[in-house]
XYZ file of C-alpha atoms in Angstrom:
693
model
C 21.310 -7.404 -16.974
C 22.417 -3.835 -17.117
C 25.976 -3.064 -16.176
C 26.298 -1.350 -12.858
C 27.284 2.277 -12.759
C 30.679 2.454 -11.231
C 32.040 5.383 -9.698
C 35.625 4.857 -8.134
C 35.815 5.689 -4.515
C 38.686 3.589 -3.479
C 40.530 0.590 -4.812
C 37.446 -1.718 -4.311
C 34.524 0.534 -3.457
C 32.146 1.968 -5.814
C 28.745 3.382 -5.813
C 25.368 2.519 -7.665
C 22.289 4.322 -8.740
C 19.340 2.720 -7.048
C 15.859 3.285 -5.829
C 13.798 2.347 -3.073
C 11.467 -0.795 -4.043
C 8.864 -0.616 -1.149
C 5.150 0.372 -0.977
C 5.772 3.886 0.322
C 4.855 7.225 -1.601
C 8.382 8.540 -1.255
C 10.124 6.234 -3.564
C 13.704 7.607 -2.810
C 16.654 7.746 -5.201
C 19.354 5.944 -3.506
C 23.063 5.570 -3.674
C 24.567 2.040 -2.838
C 28.341 1.693 -2.154
C 29.662 -1.688 -2.709
C 32.850 -3.359 -1.808
C 33.987 -5.118 -4.724
C 36.464 -7.209 -2.904
C 34.027 -9.166 -0.622
C 31.036 -8.371 -3.123
C 28.963 -6.957 -0.432
C 26.870 -4.072 -0.026
C 28.513 -1.705 2.848
C 26.534 1.560 2.628
C 22.845 2.955 1.291
C 22.087 6.206 1.431
C 19.652 8.756 0.021
C 20.535 10.920 -2.764
C 21.256 14.469 -1.591
C 20.526 16.072 -5.119
C 17.224 14.402 -5.375
C 14.667 16.836 -4.562
C 12.402 14.511 -2.711
C 14.800 12.341 -1.261
C 17.131 15.088 -0.089
C 19.629 12.471 1.276
C 17.444 10.913 3.645
C 16.085 7.569 3.912
C 13.783 5.939 6.436
C 15.193 3.511 9.311
C 13.704 0.605 7.472
C 15.142 1.127 3.977
C 18.641 2.391 5.337
C 19.055 -1.370 6.664
C 18.262 -2.682 3.434
C 21.916 -4.473 2.917
C 21.239 -6.178 6.167
C 18.347 -7.600 4.710
C 20.040 -8.444 1.326
C 22.904 -10.394 3.144
C 20.724 -11.614 5.799
C 21.760 -15.490 6.820
C 18.350 -16.604 6.111
C 18.127 -15.945 2.574
C 16.647 -18.419 0.355
C 19.427 -18.933 -2.152
C 18.328 -22.084 -3.838
C 14.724 -23.605 -4.857
C 13.766 -25.423 -2.058
C 11.256 -28.302 -2.382
C 8.686 -29.239 0.580
C 9.247 -32.262 2.339
C 7.150 -31.790 5.591
C 3.414 -30.728 6.292
C 2.130 -27.578 4.494
C 2.903 -24.735 7.088
C 5.725 -26.630 8.809
C 8.642 -24.775 6.871
C 10.542 -28.036 6.095
C 12.224 -28.080 2.771
C 15.102 -29.710 0.736
C 17.279 -27.915 -1.776
C 16.730 -28.735 -5.445
C 18.123 -27.564 -8.660
C 16.476 -25.287 -10.793
C 15.871 -27.817 -13.697
C 14.157 -30.276 -11.140
C 12.271 -27.139 -10.003
C 10.753 -25.944 -13.588
C 10.323 -29.392 -14.647
C 8.128 -30.190 -11.887
C 6.392 -27.045 -11.703
C 5.651 -27.011 -15.506
C 4.353 -30.320 -15.508
C 1.785 -29.622 -12.604
C 0.859 -26.639 -14.320
C 0.123 -28.016 -17.504
C -1.798 -30.736 -15.906
C -3.956 -28.272 -14.180
C -4.377 -25.771 -17.294
C -5.411 -28.571 -19.607
C -8.564 -28.867 -17.248
C -9.083 -25.392 -16.634
C -6.171 -22.470 -16.600
C -8.834 -20.365 -14.506
C -7.922 -22.725 -11.558
C -4.327 -21.232 -11.478
C -4.230 -17.987 -9.487
C -1.603 -15.456 -9.671
C -1.009 -13.684 -6.110
C 1.119 -10.288 -5.951
C 1.348 -6.906 -4.620
C 3.872 -4.333 -3.844
C 6.544 -6.318 -2.141
C 8.534 -4.449 -4.827
C 6.868 -1.559 -6.860
C 9.160 -1.872 -9.604
C 7.765 -1.912 -13.300
C 9.726 -4.875 -14.198
C 9.955 -7.225 -11.290
C 6.333 -6.405 -10.611
C 3.935 -6.988 -13.572
C 5.895 -7.341 -16.554
C 7.028 -10.871 -17.543
C 4.888 -12.265 -14.729
C 1.948 -10.672 -16.528
C 2.701 -12.059 -19.817
C 3.010 -15.286 -18.297
C -0.277 -15.439 -16.745
C -2.053 -13.671 -19.612
C -0.662 -16.331 -22.213
C -1.715 -19.070 -19.806
C -5.316 -17.653 -19.393
C -5.040 -17.918 -15.631
C -7.430 -16.248 -13.392
C -6.916 -12.544 -13.036
C -6.081 -10.903 -9.682
C -7.970 -7.958 -8.572
C -5.266 -5.973 -6.605
C -6.992 -4.199 -4.000
C -5.072 -4.705 -0.543
C -3.737 -1.132 -0.046
C -5.112 1.596 -1.874
C -8.233 0.882 -4.363
C -10.904 2.278 -2.299
C -9.291 5.941 -2.548
C -7.632 5.515 -5.524
C -10.778 4.867 -7.316
C -12.693 7.256 -5.429
C -9.962 10.166 -6.282
C -10.342 9.222 -9.977
C -13.758 9.163 -9.731
C -13.759 12.847 -8.681
C -10.534 14.073 -10.489
C -10.825 11.901 -13.451
C -7.233 10.305 -12.495
C -5.046 9.711 -9.427
C -3.482 13.289 -9.679
C -2.565 16.077 -7.306
C -0.229 18.777 -6.238
C 3.326 18.332 -6.268
C 4.742 17.256 -2.985
C 7.636 19.734 -2.943
C 5.090 22.717 -2.846
C 3.891 21.591 0.579
C 6.773 23.799 1.779
C 4.866 27.007 0.830
C 1.662 26.120 2.291
C 0.181 28.140 5.223
C -2.191 25.519 6.297
C -1.541 21.784 6.097
C -4.197 19.175 6.868
C -2.681 15.587 7.525
C -5.536 13.444 7.011
C -5.188 9.557 7.668
C -1.432 9.331 7.543
C 1.253 8.949 10.007
C 3.755 11.017 7.806
C 7.032 10.574 10.054
C 6.727 6.925 9.728
C 5.521 6.350 6.291
C 5.987 9.462 4.285
C 9.022 10.890 5.726
C 9.950 13.150 2.748
C 6.634 15.104 2.747
C 6.935 15.369 6.283
C 10.457 17.311 5.659
C 8.392 19.878 3.177
C 5.727 19.923 6.057
C 8.241 20.728 8.559
C 9.824 23.720 6.491
C 6.372 25.137 6.200
C 5.843 25.100 9.658
C 9.098 26.616 10.715
C 7.770 29.354 8.360
C 4.597 30.043 10.272
C 2.107 27.393 8.629
C -0.638 25.638 10.773
C -0.353 21.819 10.858
C -3.581 20.048 11.695
C -3.689 16.080 12.019
C -6.527 13.949 11.702
C -6.258 10.220 13.010
C -7.793 8.125 15.423
C -4.512 7.323 16.613
C -2.254 10.093 18.393
C 1.031 9.079 16.435
C 4.309 11.066 16.734
C 3.116 12.863 13.619
C -0.073 14.085 15.688
C 2.478 14.946 18.539
C 4.001 17.247 16.187
C 1.250 19.311 14.621
C -0.566 21.841 16.211
C -3.852 20.552 16.304
C -5.062 16.797 16.365
C -8.549 15.713 15.790
C -8.475 12.442 16.999
C -11.703 10.800 15.533
C -13.503 7.494 15.574
C -12.401 5.238 12.909
C -14.401 5.065 9.764
C -15.922 8.611 10.677
C -13.729 10.701 8.144
C -16.924 11.040 5.783
C -19.353 12.581 7.999
C -16.417 15.248 9.440
C -15.774 16.099 5.545
C -19.589 16.845 5.318
C -19.651 19.113 8.282
C -16.537 20.990 7.131
C -18.541 21.547 4.020
C -21.704 22.407 5.686
C -19.357 25.287 7.707
C -18.107 26.178 4.294
C -21.432 27.193 2.876
C -23.005 28.256 6.071
C -20.083 31.289 6.595
C -19.699 31.613 2.812
C -15.957 30.505 2.954
C -16.590 29.461 -0.914
C -14.569 30.179 -4.124
C -18.125 30.883 -6.046
C -16.087 31.454 -9.386
C -13.751 28.444 -9.278
C -16.914 26.559 -8.550
C -18.817 27.898 -11.449
C -16.050 27.056 -13.838
C -14.626 24.145 -12.888
C -17.083 22.112 -10.884
C -19.804 19.792 -11.564
C -22.827 22.112 -11.174
C -25.737 19.628 -10.842
C -23.786 17.634 -8.541
C -22.803 20.636 -6.317
C -26.178 21.815 -6.057
C -27.401 18.601 -4.855
C -24.505 18.045 -2.498
C -24.970 21.640 -0.943
C -28.339 20.626 0.085
C -27.286 17.307 1.637
C -24.522 19.204 3.558
C -27.141 21.287 5.246
C -28.102 18.500 7.566
C -24.496 17.797 8.730
C -23.986 20.504 11.303
C -20.883 20.374 13.428
C -22.791 18.918 16.243
C -24.045 16.131 14.341
C -20.742 15.232 12.774
C -19.286 15.504 16.292
C -21.673 12.923 17.847
C -20.767 10.767 15.175
C -16.910 11.304 14.772
C -16.521 11.760 18.945
C -14.977 15.355 18.488
C -15.760 18.645 19.883
C -18.213 20.712 17.772
C -16.039 23.685 18.030
C -12.917 21.971 16.902
C -14.967 21.022 13.461
C -15.876 24.420 13.196
C -12.046 25.977 13.758
C -10.870 23.421 11.093
C -13.457 24.578 8.768
C -12.547 28.476 9.319
C -9.046 27.622 8.649
C -9.601 25.807 5.299
C -11.939 28.641 4.361
C -9.708 31.573 5.421
C -6.281 30.516 4.745
C -4.523 30.588 1.345
C -2.817 28.623 0.483
C -4.213 25.379 2.076
C -3.135 21.914 1.177
C -4.467 18.349 2.272
C -2.036 15.582 2.512
C -4.564 12.717 2.307
C -3.114 9.104 2.876
C -4.719 5.739 2.638
C -5.193 5.068 6.342
C -8.582 6.685 6.316
C -9.914 4.534 3.388
C -9.643 1.210 4.964
C -13.144 1.114 6.383
C -16.438 0.253 4.827
C -17.331 4.130 3.676
C -13.644 4.965 2.655
C -14.287 5.293 -0.802
C -17.183 7.992 -0.269
C -14.887 9.585 2.491
C -11.909 10.186 0.047
C -14.541 11.553 -2.474
C -15.887 14.212 0.069
C -12.348 15.156 1.059
C -11.196 15.282 -2.249
C -14.112 18.083 -3.020
C -12.802 20.380 -0.061
C -9.965 22.450 -1.899
C -12.336 22.421 -4.806
C -14.798 24.634 -3.058
C -12.323 26.985 -1.291
C -10.421 27.423 -4.642
C -7.313 26.070 -2.910
C -6.255 24.797 -6.309
C -5.607 28.130 -7.686
C -2.226 27.934 -5.641
C 0.824 25.592 -6.317
C 0.993 25.376 -2.532
C -2.520 24.421 -2.401
C -4.992 21.664 -3.234
C -4.728 17.744 -2.222
C -2.093 15.060 -2.819
C -3.457 11.545 -2.278
C -1.660 9.889 -5.227
C 0.262 11.209 -8.028
C 0.703 8.153 -10.151
C -1.843 9.171 -12.495
C 0.591 11.725 -14.111
C 2.766 8.893 -15.343
C 0.252 7.574 -17.792
C 1.789 9.515 -20.411
C 5.103 7.979 -19.952
C 4.314 4.513 -19.418
C 3.204 1.984 -21.937
C 1.587 -0.998 -19.479
C 0.152 -2.977 -22.523
C 3.768 -3.219 -23.989
C 5.146 -4.511 -20.878
C 2.296 -6.483 -19.790
C 0.762 -7.931 -23.136
C -2.862 -8.314 -22.519
C -3.061 -9.321 -26.351
C -1.783 -12.783 -25.220
C -4.936 -13.534 -23.781
C -6.199 -14.075 -27.363
C -9.714 -13.282 -26.732
C -10.251 -15.040 -23.341
C -11.840 -13.385 -20.653
C -10.712 -15.203 -17.316
C -12.587 -14.624 -14.065
C -11.125 -12.156 -11.650
C -10.561 -12.987 -7.964
C -9.843 -10.265 -5.596
C -6.997 -10.760 -3.300
C -8.756 -9.233 -0.423
C -10.916 -12.290 -0.196
C -8.386 -14.955 -0.665
C -9.199 -16.418 2.673
C -12.474 -17.249 1.304
C -12.040 -18.134 -2.195
C -9.245 -20.805 -1.600
C -11.755 -22.864 0.533
C -14.520 -22.451 -2.204
C -15.490 -25.399 -4.008
C -16.227 -25.206 -7.916
C -19.499 -23.329 -8.842
C -21.296 -21.945 -11.739
C -21.032 -18.427 -10.223
C -17.161 -18.900 -8.792
C -15.768 -20.878 -11.695
C -13.037 -23.508 -11.123
C -11.876 -24.580 -7.621
C -8.300 -22.920 -7.368
C -6.012 -25.750 -7.659
C -2.759 -23.708 -7.947
C -1.490 -20.080 -6.473
C 1.754 -18.479 -7.395
C 2.736 -15.943 -5.168
C 5.343 -13.235 -5.567
C 5.900 -9.800 -4.132
C 3.580 -10.647 -1.267
C 3.102 -12.753 2.076
C -0.707 -13.188 1.986
C -0.647 -15.748 4.903
C 0.336 -12.927 6.963
C -1.020 -9.516 5.356
C -4.457 -10.722 4.153
C -7.386 -10.318 6.171
C -8.908 -12.898 8.393
C -5.648 -14.758 8.180
C -7.177 -18.087 9.843
C -9.013 -18.580 7.053
C -6.006 -17.716 4.760
C -3.813 -20.077 6.523
C -6.478 -22.923 6.093
C -6.687 -22.371 2.426
C -2.890 -22.254 1.843
C -2.794 -25.465 4.193
C -4.840 -27.423 1.636
C -3.017 -30.590 0.431
C -4.573 -30.407 -2.937
C -3.326 -26.730 -3.565
C -0.242 -26.596 -5.536
C 1.725 -23.601 -4.194
C 4.597 -21.861 -5.631
C 6.276 -18.935 -3.778
C 9.021 -16.522 -5.091
C 10.536 -15.268 -1.992
C 13.739 -13.814 -0.130
C 12.882 -15.634 2.972
C 10.858 -18.443 4.510
C 7.816 -16.210 5.367
C 4.486 -17.531 6.688
C 3.410 -18.013 3.062
C 6.747 -19.577 1.821
C 6.085 -22.110 4.790
C 2.986 -23.378 2.990
C 4.764 -23.628 -0.307
C 5.286 -26.862 -2.575
C 8.234 -24.952 -4.024
C 10.164 -21.840 -2.772
C 11.860 -20.363 -5.840
C 14.680 -17.734 -4.592
C 14.458 -14.318 -5.920
C 16.598 -11.379 -5.965
C 16.045 -8.434 -3.849
C 16.570 -4.752 -5.132
C 20.195 -4.663 -4.806
C 20.598 -7.229 -7.546
C 18.394 -6.569 -10.224
C 17.361 -3.984 -12.898
C 14.024 -2.074 -12.202
C 12.152 1.084 -13.244
C 10.233 3.136 -10.695
C 7.476 5.531 -10.644
C 5.760 6.843 -7.580
C 2.455 7.850 -5.879
C 4.061 10.712 -4.087
C 5.928 12.653 -6.335
C 6.417 12.915 -10.145
C 10.050 11.386 -10.840
C 10.559 8.199 -12.830
C 13.762 6.519 -11.235
C 16.323 4.060 -12.346
C 17.429 1.347 -10.146
C 20.379 -0.756 -11.391
C 21.898 -3.960 -9.976
C 24.676 -3.309 -7.365
C 25.707 -6.722 -7.037
C 25.322 -10.029 -8.587
C 22.617 -12.215 -7.438
C 23.492 -14.242 -4.309
C 23.505 -17.927 -4.667
C 21.070 -19.052 -7.233
C 18.562 -16.071 -6.752
C 16.883 -14.583 -10.016
C 14.957 -11.668 -10.887
C 11.277 -12.178 -10.906
C 11.491 -11.554 -14.717
C 13.867 -14.402 -15.175
C 11.888 -16.931 -13.235
C 9.079 -16.246 -15.049
C 11.023 -16.233 -18.474
C 12.306 -19.813 -17.606
C 8.936 -21.094 -16.363
C 7.573 -19.519 -19.901
C 10.045 -21.898 -21.667
C 9.429 -24.998 -19.662
C 5.772 -24.562 -20.373
C 6.347 -24.426 -24.130
C 5.300 -20.739 -24.469
C 7.355 -19.714 -27.799
C 6.349 -16.358 -28.429
C 9.388 -13.858 -28.632
C 8.270 -11.762 -26.203
C 9.206 -14.451 -23.415
C 12.491 -13.845 -24.547
C 12.838 -10.096 -24.060
C 15.657 -9.124 -21.766
C 15.036 -6.994 -18.954
C 16.765 -3.886 -20.858
C 14.094 -4.673 -23.666
C 11.369 -4.879 -21.267
C 12.554 -1.313 -19.719
C 12.752 0.008 -23.225
C 9.229 -1.216 -23.907
C 7.821 0.232 -20.470
C 8.744 4.108 -21.018
C 7.654 6.201 -23.790
C 6.834 9.911 -24.595
C 8.861 12.395 -22.323
C 10.787 9.716 -20.834
C 12.710 6.916 -22.225
C 14.826 4.321 -20.923
C 18.088 5.859 -23.045
C 17.383 9.105 -21.361
C 17.100 7.524 -17.918
C 20.103 5.565 -18.249
C 21.899 9.145 -19.140
C 20.164 11.079 -16.234
C 21.440 11.083 -12.618
C 19.024 8.295 -12.022
C 15.794 9.912 -12.212
C 13.927 12.224 -14.894
C 10.837 14.767 -13.478
C 7.616 14.862 -15.521
C 6.992 18.292 -16.954
C 3.950 18.999 -14.516
C 2.703 22.631 -14.122
C 3.465 24.056 -10.619
C -0.133 24.932 -10.034
C -1.771 21.930 -12.395
C -5.513 22.958 -11.786
C -5.139 26.653 -11.013
C -7.608 27.434 -14.073
C -9.289 23.574 -13.993
C -8.565 21.234 -16.585
C -8.855 18.366 -14.436
C -8.782 14.924 -16.736
C -12.388 14.294 -16.611
C -14.205 14.184 -19.956
C -15.424 17.840 -19.624
C -12.556 19.188 -17.185
C -14.605 19.800 -14.330
C -14.626 18.145 -10.873
C -17.162 15.169 -10.756
C -19.443 15.132 -7.701
C -22.528 13.042 -8.907
C -20.676 10.161 -10.339
C -22.574 7.526 -12.596
C -23.214 4.705 -10.690
C -22.270 5.908 -7.321
C -24.302 9.016 -7.249
C -23.775 11.868 -4.578
C -20.871 11.416 -1.932
C -22.301 10.529 1.595
C -21.319 9.316 4.840
C -21.095 5.535 5.004
C -20.838 3.889 8.395
C -18.316 1.292 9.257
C -19.498 -2.247 8.922
C -18.734 -2.846 12.911
C -18.851 0.142 15.195
C -20.915 0.650 18.284
C -23.088 2.662 16.355
C -23.524 0.421 13.216
C -23.761 -2.771 15.008
C -24.730 -2.516 18.324
C -25.662 -6.001 19.088
C -21.814 -7.126 18.115
C -20.963 -4.142 20.090
C -22.326 -5.499 23.075
C -19.841 -8.645 23.074
C -16.897 -6.818 21.540
C -17.121 -3.034 22.565
C -13.761 -1.642 21.378
C -13.113 -0.449 17.783
C -9.561 -1.639 16.429
C -7.252 -0.335 13.736
C -4.190 -1.788 12.628
C -1.541 0.670 11.295
C 1.983 -0.431 10.418
C 4.476 -0.580 13.170
C 7.036 2.490 12.638
C 9.763 -0.057 11.738
C 8.004 -2.588 9.562
C 6.373 -1.795 6.308
C 3.402 -4.445 5.690
C 5.213 -7.863 6.473
C 8.565 -6.621 5.040
C 11.478 -6.101 7.327
C 9.901 -7.964 10.301
C 12.542 -10.521 10.103
C 15.456 -7.909 10.063
C 16.916 -8.275 13.618
C 17.825 -4.786 13.939
C 14.624 -3.526 13.267
C 12.639 -6.342 15.227
C 14.828 -5.600 18.169
C 13.511 -1.748 18.265
C 9.944 -2.803 17.800
C 10.765 -5.528 20.352
C 7.458 -7.452 20.636
C 3.790 -7.144 19.482
C 1.684 -4.652 21.145
C -1.838 -3.244 21.290
C -2.255 0.147 22.609
C -5.102 0.731 24.797
C -6.489 3.862 26.610
C -6.161 3.927 30.431
C -9.828 3.985 30.957
C -10.222 1.090 28.872
C -7.265 -0.495 30.384
C -8.480 0.208 34.151
C -12.167 -1.194 33.268
C -10.330 -4.545 32.326
C -7.838 -4.674 34.806
C -4.912 -4.663 32.745
C -1.506 -2.941 33.644
C 0.978 -1.645 30.935
C 3.107 -4.607 29.826
C 0.562 -7.037 30.725
C 0.154 -9.943 28.167
C -3.392 -9.923 26.468
C -5.785 -11.607 24.319
C -7.585 -9.432 21.827
C -10.317 -11.385 20.237
C -13.719 -11.578 18.310
C -15.800 -14.441 16.803
C -12.978 -14.572 14.024
C -10.133 -15.424 16.319
C -7.642 -14.327 18.892
C -4.671 -12.471 18.630
C -1.982 -12.619 21.727
C 0.461 -9.531 22.433
C 1.166 -7.266 24.766
C -0.708 -4.334 26.260
C 0.607 -0.761 26.040
C -1.572 1.556 28.299
C -1.392 4.750 26.332
C -3.379 7.708 25.326
C -1.944 6.949 21.747
C -5.320 5.061 21.794
C -8.375 7.252 22.109
C -11.150 5.701 24.509
C -12.864 3.051 23.151
C -10.585 2.106 20.529
C -7.485 0.014 20.398
C -4.367 0.176 18.049
C -3.108 -3.323 16.913
C 0.232 -2.303 15.581
C 1.272 -4.645 12.637
C 2.023 -6.681 10.580
C 4.177 -9.368 12.380
C 4.795 -12.614 10.722
C 2.513 -15.170 12.409
C 5.410 -17.547 13.254
C 7.135 -14.595 14.969
C 4.408 -13.317 16.968
C 2.928 -14.780 20.319
C 1.279 -18.079 19.701
C 1.552 -17.927 15.999
C -1.020 -15.111 15.623
C -0.972 -11.535 14.343
C -3.493 -8.718 14.290
C -5.148 -10.265 11.038
C -6.615 -12.971 13.029
C -9.470 -10.425 13.629
C -9.796 -8.423 10.605
C -12.767 -9.748 8.173
C -13.097 -9.845 4.625
C -15.978 -7.475 4.041
C -15.175 -4.907 1.305
C -15.252 -1.049 1.003
C -18.102 1.056 -0.886
C -15.816 1.754 -3.572
C -12.980 -0.021 -4.872
C -13.804 -3.351 -3.319
C -10.818 -2.946 -0.787
C -10.284 -4.545 2.611
C -11.793 -2.876 5.782
C -8.761 -3.432 7.935
C -9.417 -0.495 10.160
C -13.402 -1.316 10.577
C -13.084 -4.028 13.323
C -14.642 -4.649 16.871
C -12.854 -6.681 19.190
C -12.739 -7.192 22.859
C -9.200 -7.303 25.225
C -8.936 -9.418 28.288
C -5.635 -10.620 30.300
C -4.020 -13.713 28.690
C -3.890 -16.898 30.439
């Protein structure tokens, strides 16, 4: 492991460079203060000199020391002694755990290694403790591959199809924008540092517009809030294009030189039918509000869109993201460094990341294992072997995720993990809903206890995270756990003996090396032009923005799977649309067991509009049952105009065992997938609400 950077502050206090590990676009640079006398982290702060972080952390991450030193940390290997799901374990040694795990995995692999499945996501976004040694292990094993779709693949794939990569404007330049459209993002809760730049622009006279089905605290602080129906963002984008064309608010020169000509000609015809009145009926908006936004986009420079992933969690999310991404190309907003769009900046890091060296796909040795979508894990764990599916899943190794809580249609997910014939290993910090179903729980380190490297999808800096304290108890970094598993399995390739420092050196290349990063303040900024697409040059084969994409055609409005308009028979029984954005002080299922944060959230709630509450005889604070054919979620009603009429907001994601009656909002979500990216449709759900017994 790296030796922590020590800056004397007092006789026993030192500070360490760190980076936020969590699934958030900000990826903050942090400073960790450690009391060497006690071995405890005493303070976590944002680095003031980092342009994006500028000294601030969100409430969640500022409590990270509380999470690391939590009295319920798993600090020794645990072997199951009770029924699956009961959370009953006994401590064991690492030698016992590794021997048993390796023996059972070898037996399964001898029959078919594709019966073994990894399951992971962004519990840490670190390049080392995420998919490095773990990827090598599963590639060498020949296990099933995991399609990691649960958060962003619809919007990400759509953005890459349009621009040629996951690229966008630089976040700091939003401070100079004259118009900022915040689309599908509760920025105060989930993108705090962008919000700081947006507030600077607002103080300088910029207009802020929020597009979101929920009236968030972000919407409260914008000049305009378009509270559209869930899953109708594509219709709104088409109507905005209609108005741009009708009023000739177009940059014809930019379009001619930098946009797919044939695709634009066809799309221009398509938008003729999407009048503001038609879109207003679909979206539940006022037609004049749509016209006003189109006028602002067409006549204000520089204008910028901060698109986020909330809007793509519906059936048509991919097409909607494609349409929105085209708007700044039609108005020429990209000519300005404070104009354009930002959804993800992760594609900028391709020049400095060597993912093949880190993950070693060559260890597959020509094998082509099947791929299982993490968003359909509920169905897939319950499948029998078949020619189409392949072997039945006999073993799952879970790390950096909590699928029993976070995956859609959780009753099926829980039934799958409860299978007595499923061998489950979970690398974790706590006994989560998923860990409760494990045969073995292996103690993993937190961000403060290991080395890691971080890139971002909200800015363009590579960050270093050095260990602030030694691992607590018998906890090990993910990298070391998979090293030891590889040795126990008899994998003797030299790459399984690479240290974390060696992995870090292999991962970075080009303009950013590990040695340079260690010599830096803790981050290195990529050399990206201030206005990267002022003269086109998008990373597509011909440098032009793509509209008519092979295999996908022209973007269009794709209605939700479940809505009053698209599924009227279902809506007759379940007339309320439901979205499930995260509670402000949780991050997916992370931090739910941190008492100070759970005390702020208090209890699981569903927000319901006063008109809908009155029609059901529900008072604020009443216990309710939210239900559909898939299950029932028990929580407390909050009667509020934060919900629009006909829509309820089930704020998540509580661990099931910390919720009411062992439920959370994913009792109600389904496993149908998006139009692009094969992602889950968490915000594409119909429900009914009634008073709980």
